[in-house]
Short mmCIF file of C-alpha atoms and ligand atoms in Angstrom, two decimals:
data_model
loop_
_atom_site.label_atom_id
_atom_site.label_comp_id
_atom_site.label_asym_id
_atom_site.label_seq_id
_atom_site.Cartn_x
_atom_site.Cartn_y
_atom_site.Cartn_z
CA UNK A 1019 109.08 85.96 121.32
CA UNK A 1020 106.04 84.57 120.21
CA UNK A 1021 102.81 86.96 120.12
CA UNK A 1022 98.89 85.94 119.78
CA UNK A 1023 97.13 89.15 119.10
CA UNK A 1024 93.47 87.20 119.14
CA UNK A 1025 91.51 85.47 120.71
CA UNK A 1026 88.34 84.75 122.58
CA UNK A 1027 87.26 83.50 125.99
CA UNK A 1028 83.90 82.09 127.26
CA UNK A 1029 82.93 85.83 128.05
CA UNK A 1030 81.70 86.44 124.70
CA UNK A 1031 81.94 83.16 122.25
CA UNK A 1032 85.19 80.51 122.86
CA UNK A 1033 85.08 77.88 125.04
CA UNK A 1034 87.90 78.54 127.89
CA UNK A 1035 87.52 80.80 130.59
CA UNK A 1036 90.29 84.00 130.33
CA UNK A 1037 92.26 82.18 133.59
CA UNK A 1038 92.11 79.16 131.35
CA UNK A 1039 92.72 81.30 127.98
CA UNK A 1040 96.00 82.45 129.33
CA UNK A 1041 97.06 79.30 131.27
CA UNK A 1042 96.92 77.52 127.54
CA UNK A 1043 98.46 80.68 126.20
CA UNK A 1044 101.41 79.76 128.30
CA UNK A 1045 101.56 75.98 128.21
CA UNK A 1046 101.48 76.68 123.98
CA UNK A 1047 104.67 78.81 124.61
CA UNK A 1048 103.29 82.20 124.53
CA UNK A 1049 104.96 85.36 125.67
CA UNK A 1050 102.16 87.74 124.74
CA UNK A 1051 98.69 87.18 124.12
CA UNK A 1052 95.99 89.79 123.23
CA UNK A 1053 92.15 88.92 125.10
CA UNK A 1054 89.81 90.39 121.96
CA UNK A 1055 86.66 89.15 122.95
CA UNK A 1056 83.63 90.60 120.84
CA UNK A 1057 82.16 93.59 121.90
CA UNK A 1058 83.60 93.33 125.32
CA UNK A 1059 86.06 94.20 128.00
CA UNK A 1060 84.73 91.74 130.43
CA UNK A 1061 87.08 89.22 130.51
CA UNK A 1062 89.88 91.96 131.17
CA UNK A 1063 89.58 91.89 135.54
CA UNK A 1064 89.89 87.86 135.17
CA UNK A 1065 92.33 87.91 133.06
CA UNK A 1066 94.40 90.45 135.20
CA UNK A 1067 93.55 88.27 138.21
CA UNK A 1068 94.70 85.21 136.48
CA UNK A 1069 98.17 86.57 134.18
CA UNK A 1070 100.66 83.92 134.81
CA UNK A 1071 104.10 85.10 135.65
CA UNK A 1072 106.04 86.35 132.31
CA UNK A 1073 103.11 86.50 130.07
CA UNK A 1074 102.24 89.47 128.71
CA UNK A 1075 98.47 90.28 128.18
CA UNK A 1076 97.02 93.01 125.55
CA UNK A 1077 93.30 93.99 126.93
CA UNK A 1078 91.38 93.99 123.76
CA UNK A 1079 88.52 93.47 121.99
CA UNK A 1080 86.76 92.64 118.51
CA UNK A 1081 83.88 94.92 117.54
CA UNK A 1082 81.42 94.01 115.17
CA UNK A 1083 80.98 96.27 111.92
CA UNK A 1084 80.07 96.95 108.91
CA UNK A 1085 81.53 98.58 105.69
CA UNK A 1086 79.00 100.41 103.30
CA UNK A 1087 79.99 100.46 99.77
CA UNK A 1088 78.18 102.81 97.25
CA UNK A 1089 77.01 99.68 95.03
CA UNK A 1090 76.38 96.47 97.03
CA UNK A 1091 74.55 95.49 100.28
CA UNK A 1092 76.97 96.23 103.82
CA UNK A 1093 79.86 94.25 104.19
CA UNK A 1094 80.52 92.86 107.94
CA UNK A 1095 83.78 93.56 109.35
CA UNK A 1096 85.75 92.82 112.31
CA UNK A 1097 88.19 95.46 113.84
CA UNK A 1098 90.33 94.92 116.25
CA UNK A 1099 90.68 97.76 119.23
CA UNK A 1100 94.06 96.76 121.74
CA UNK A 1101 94.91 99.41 124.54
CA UNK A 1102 91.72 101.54 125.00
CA UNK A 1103 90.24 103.27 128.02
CA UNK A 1104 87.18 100.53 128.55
CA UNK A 1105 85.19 103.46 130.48
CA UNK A 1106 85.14 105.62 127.35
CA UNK A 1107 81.35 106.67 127.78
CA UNK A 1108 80.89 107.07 123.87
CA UNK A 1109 83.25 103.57 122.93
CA UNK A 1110 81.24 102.17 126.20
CA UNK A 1111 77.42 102.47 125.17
CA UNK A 1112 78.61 101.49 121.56
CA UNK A 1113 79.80 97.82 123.23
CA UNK A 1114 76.32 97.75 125.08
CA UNK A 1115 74.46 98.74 122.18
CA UNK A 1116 76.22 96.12 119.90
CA UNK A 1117 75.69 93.48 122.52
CA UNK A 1118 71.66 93.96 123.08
CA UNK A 1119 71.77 93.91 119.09
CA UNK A 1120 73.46 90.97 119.36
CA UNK A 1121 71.09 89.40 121.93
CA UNK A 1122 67.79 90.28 119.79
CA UNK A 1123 69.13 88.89 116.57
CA UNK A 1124 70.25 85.58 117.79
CA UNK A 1125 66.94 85.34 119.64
CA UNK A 1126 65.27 85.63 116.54
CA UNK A 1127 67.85 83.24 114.70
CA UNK A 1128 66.63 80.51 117.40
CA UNK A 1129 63.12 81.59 117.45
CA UNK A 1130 62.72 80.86 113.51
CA UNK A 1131 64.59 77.69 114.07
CA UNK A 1132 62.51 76.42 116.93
CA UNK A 1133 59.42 77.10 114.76
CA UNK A 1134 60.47 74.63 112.50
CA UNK A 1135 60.92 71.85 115.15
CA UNK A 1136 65.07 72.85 115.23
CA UNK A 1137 66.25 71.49 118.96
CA UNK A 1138 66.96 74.98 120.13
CA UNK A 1139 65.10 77.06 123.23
CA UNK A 1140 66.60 80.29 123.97
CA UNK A 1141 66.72 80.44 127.54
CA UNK A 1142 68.80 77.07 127.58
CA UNK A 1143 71.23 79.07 125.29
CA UNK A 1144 71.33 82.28 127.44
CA UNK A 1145 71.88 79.69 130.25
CA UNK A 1146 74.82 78.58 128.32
CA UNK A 1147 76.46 81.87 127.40
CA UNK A 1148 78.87 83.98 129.39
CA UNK A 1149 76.16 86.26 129.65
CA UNK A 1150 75.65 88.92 127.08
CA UNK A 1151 77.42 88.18 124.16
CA UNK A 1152 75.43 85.29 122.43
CA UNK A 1153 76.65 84.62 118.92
CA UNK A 1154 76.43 81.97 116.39
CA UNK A 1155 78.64 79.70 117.97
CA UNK A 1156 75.97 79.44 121.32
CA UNK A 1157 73.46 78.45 118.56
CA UNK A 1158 76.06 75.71 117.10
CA UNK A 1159 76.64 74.23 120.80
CA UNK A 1160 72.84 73.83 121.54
CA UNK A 1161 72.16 72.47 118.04
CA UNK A 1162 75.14 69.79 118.83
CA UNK A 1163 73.44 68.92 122.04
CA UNK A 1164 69.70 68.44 120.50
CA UNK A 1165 71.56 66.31 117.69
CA UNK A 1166 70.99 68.58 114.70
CA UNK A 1167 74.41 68.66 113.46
CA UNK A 1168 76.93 66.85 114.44
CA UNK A 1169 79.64 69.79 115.32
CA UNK A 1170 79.61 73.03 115.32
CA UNK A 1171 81.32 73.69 111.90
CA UNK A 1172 78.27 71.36 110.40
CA UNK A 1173 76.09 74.28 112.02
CA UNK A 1174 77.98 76.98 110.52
CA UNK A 1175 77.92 75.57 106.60
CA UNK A 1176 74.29 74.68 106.65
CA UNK A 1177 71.44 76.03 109.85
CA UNK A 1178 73.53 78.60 110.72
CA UNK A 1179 75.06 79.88 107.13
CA UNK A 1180 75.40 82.91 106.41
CA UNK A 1181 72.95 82.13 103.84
CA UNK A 1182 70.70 79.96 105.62
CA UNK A 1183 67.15 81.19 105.60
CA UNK A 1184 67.13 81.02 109.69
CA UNK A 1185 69.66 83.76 109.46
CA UNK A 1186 69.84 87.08 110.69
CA UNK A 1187 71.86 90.22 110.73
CA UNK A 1188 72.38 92.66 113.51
CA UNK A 1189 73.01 96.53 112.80
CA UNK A 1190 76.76 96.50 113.43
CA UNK A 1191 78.52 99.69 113.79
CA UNK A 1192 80.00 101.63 110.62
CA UNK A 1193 83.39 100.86 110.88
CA UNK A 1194 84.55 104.53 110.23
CA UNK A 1195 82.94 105.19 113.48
CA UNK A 1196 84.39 102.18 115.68
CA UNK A 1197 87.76 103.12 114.19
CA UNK A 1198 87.30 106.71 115.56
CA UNK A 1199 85.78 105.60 119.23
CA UNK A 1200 88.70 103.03 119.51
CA UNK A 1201 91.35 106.08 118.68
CA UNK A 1202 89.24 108.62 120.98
CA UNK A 1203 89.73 105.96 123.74
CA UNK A 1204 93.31 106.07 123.47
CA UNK A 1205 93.53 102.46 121.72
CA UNK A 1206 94.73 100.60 118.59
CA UNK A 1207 92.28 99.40 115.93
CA UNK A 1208 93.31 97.02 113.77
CA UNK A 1209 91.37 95.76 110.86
CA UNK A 1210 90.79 91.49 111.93
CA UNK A 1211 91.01 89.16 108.58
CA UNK A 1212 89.92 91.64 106.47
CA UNK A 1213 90.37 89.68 103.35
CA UNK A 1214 89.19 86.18 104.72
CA UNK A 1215 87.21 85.26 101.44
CA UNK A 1216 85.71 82.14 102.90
CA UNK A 1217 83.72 83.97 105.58
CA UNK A 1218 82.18 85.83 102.59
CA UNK A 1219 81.89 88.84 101.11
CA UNK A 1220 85.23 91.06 101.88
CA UNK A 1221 85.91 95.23 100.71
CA UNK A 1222 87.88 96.26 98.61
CA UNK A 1223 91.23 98.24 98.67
CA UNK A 1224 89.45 101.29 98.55
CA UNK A 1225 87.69 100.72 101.93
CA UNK A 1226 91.05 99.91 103.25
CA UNK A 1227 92.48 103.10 102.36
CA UNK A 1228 89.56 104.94 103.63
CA UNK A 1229 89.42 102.97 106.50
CA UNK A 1230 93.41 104.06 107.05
CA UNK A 1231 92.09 107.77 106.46
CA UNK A 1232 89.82 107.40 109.45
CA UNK A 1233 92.60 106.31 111.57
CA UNK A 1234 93.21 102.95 111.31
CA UNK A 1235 96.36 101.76 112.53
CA UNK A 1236 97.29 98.25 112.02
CA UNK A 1237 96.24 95.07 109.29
CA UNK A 1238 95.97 91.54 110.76
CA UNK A 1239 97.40 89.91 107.89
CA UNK A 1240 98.57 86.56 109.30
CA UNK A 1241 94.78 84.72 110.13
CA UNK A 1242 94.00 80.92 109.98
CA UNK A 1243 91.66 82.01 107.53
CA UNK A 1244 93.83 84.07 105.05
CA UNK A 1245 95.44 81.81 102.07
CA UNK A 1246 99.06 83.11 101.12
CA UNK A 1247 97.84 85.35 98.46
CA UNK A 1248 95.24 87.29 100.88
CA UNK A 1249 98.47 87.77 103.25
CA UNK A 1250 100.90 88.76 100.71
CA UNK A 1251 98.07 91.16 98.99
CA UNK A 1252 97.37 92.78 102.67
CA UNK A 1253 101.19 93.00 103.60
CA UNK A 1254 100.92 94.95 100.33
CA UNK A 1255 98.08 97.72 101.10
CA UNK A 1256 100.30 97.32 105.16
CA UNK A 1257 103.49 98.79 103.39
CA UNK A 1258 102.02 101.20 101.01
CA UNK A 1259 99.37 102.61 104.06
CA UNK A 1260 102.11 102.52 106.87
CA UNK A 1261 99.98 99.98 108.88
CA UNK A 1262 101.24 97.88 111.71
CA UNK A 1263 101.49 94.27 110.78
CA UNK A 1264 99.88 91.67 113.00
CA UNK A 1265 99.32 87.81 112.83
CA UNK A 1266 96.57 86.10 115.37
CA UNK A 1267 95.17 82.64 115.73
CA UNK A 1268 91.08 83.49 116.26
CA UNK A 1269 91.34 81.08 119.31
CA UNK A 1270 87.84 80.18 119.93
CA UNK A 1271 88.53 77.30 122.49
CA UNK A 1272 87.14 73.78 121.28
CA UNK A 1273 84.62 76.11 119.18
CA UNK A 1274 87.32 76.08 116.72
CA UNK A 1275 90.00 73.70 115.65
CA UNK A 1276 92.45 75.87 115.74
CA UNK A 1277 95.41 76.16 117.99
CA UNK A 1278 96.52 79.12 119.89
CA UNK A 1279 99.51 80.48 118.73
CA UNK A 1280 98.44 79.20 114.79
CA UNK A 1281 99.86 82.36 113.82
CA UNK A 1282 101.90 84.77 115.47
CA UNK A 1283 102.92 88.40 115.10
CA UNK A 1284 106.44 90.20 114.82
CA UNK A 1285 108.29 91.54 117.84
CA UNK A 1286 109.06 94.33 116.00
CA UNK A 1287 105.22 95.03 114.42
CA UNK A 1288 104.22 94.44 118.18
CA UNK A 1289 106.40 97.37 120.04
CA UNK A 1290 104.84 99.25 117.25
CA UNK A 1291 101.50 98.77 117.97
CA UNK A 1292 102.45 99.15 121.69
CA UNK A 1293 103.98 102.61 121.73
CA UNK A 1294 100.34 104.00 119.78
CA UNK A 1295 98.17 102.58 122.83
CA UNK A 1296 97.66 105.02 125.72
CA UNK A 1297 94.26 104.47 126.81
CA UNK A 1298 95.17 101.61 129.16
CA UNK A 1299 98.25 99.68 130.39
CA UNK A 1300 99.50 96.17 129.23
CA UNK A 1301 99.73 93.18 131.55
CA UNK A 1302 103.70 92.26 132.40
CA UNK A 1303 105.80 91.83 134.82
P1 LIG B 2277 78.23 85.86 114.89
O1 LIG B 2277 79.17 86.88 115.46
O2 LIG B 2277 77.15 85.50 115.83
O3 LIG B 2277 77.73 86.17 113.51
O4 LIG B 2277 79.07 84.52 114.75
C1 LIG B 2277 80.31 84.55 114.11
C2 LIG B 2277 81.33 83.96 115.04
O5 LIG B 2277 81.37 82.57 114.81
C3 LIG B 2277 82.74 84.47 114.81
O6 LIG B 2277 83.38 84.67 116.05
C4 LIG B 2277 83.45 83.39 114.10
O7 LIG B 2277 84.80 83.34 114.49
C5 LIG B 2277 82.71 82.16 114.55
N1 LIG B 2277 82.69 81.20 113.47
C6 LIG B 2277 82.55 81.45 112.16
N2 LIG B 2277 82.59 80.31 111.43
C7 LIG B 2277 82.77 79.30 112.33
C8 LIG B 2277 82.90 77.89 112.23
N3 LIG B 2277 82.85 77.27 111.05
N4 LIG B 2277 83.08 77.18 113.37
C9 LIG B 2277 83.11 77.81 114.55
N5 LIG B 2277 83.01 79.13 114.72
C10 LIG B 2277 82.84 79.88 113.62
ZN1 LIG B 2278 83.94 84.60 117.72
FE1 LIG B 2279 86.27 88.09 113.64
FE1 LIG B 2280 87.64 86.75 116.38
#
């Protein structure tokens, strides 16, 4: 059995459609993969529409929040949510409220860029987008096309950085909350590379632990962008805070150059994080 519990479709920022998401989910030898686009649920009719025979599909999604500590600045994280009901009203407006955050800050992003003669114009990139979910990567692509950069991992370590002074943030939920709307919806939150050091700042145990108090269920400890001792430290806090285990490629399409099916998650960890979802079905046969 080989499990992808990650990854993203053209509906919010990666590069295949969810029919074509799952058809390379299959052709990589996939038996499950988890759709976890950010800060939506619609690639989950598609991809329902479009399940080849004998894969299994995990409706998801990857909401975009933040951490406050009591003595430094917010820390972005990324949590995970498999299994929920996708009309909880509450977990519902949260999605749309993250998305027209979304949509405002990366119109500002390319409005300070275009001011300084940058080959971006925002209605090109809304043009380009699924349609709603507009991230950093939709900036990348239209820099690539205007010539700027030359890919879209030159865009992320210099125009786009983190640090960069075209960028801007976006008033992501506190992840105390998204962990509670995923659980009132019935799903599974899992807390996505939470130690991924190269993406920047990252919390501490601490936050785990509280994060576990709030009802987190499950650590995706297995990432692209975890180095050995991130995974071994997280399978760590997993054991001691009785957290499901998962592993997860990112898959971003050709946004990324990673593979689906880089990393992969336990049968075992999986039935576990199965039997705690009840807000909607899985996809099998
Ligand atoms: P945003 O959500 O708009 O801040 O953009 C972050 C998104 O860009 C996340 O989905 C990341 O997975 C993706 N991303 C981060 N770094 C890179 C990179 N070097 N190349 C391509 N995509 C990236
Ligand atoms: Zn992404
Ligand atoms: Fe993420
Ligand atoms: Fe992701």
């Amino acid at each position: 059995m080989r499990i992808d519990l990650h990854t993203h479709s053209s509906v919010s920022d990666g590069t295949d459609s969810p029919a074509e998401l799952l058809a390379t989910a299959r052709a990589a030898g996939l038996d499950v993969v988890a759709l976890t686009d950010h800060d939506t649920t619609a690639g989950w009719a598609d991809a329902a529409a479009a399940r080849p025979p004998g894969l299994t599909v995990v409706p998801g999604m990857e909401l975009s929040c933040r951490w406050f500590p009591t003595d430094q600045p917010p820390i972005s994280v990324h949590l995970l949510g498999y299994l929920f009901d996708p009309l909880h009203p509450a977990f519902a407006a949260e999605r749309a409220r993250l998305r027209d955050e979304r949509l405002a800050r990366a119109e500002r992003i390319v409005e300070a860029l275009a001011a300084d003669g940058h080959p971006v114009d925002w209605a090109d990139i809304v043009a380009h987008s699924g349609g709603g979910v507009v991230g950093r990567p939709h900036i990348a692509g239209a820099l690539v096309r205007g010539g700027a950069v030359a890919s879209v991992e030159e865009a992320f370590t210099t125009l786009l950085h983190h640090r960069s002074p075209y960028y801007a943030t976006k008033a992501d939920t506190d992840v105390r909350q998204g962990i509670a709307l995923v659980r009132a919806a019935g799903g599974v939150p899992v807390f996505a590379h939470g130690l991924a050091t190269k993406r920047g700042r990252v919390v501490g145990d601490d936050a785990v632990a509280a994060m576990a108090e709030a009802g987190l269920l499950g650590l995706e400890v297995d990432h692209p962008d975890h180095s050995e001792q991130e995974r071994s430290h997280l399978r760590g806090l997993a054991d001691d805070l009785g957290l499901v285990v998962t592993g997860s490629s990112d898959y971003h399409g050709s946004n990324k150059t990673t593979p689906i099916g880089a990393c992969t998650t336990d049968p075992a960890e999986f039935e576990r994080l199965l039997a705690a979802g009840t807000g909607t079905a899985v996809l099998r046969d």
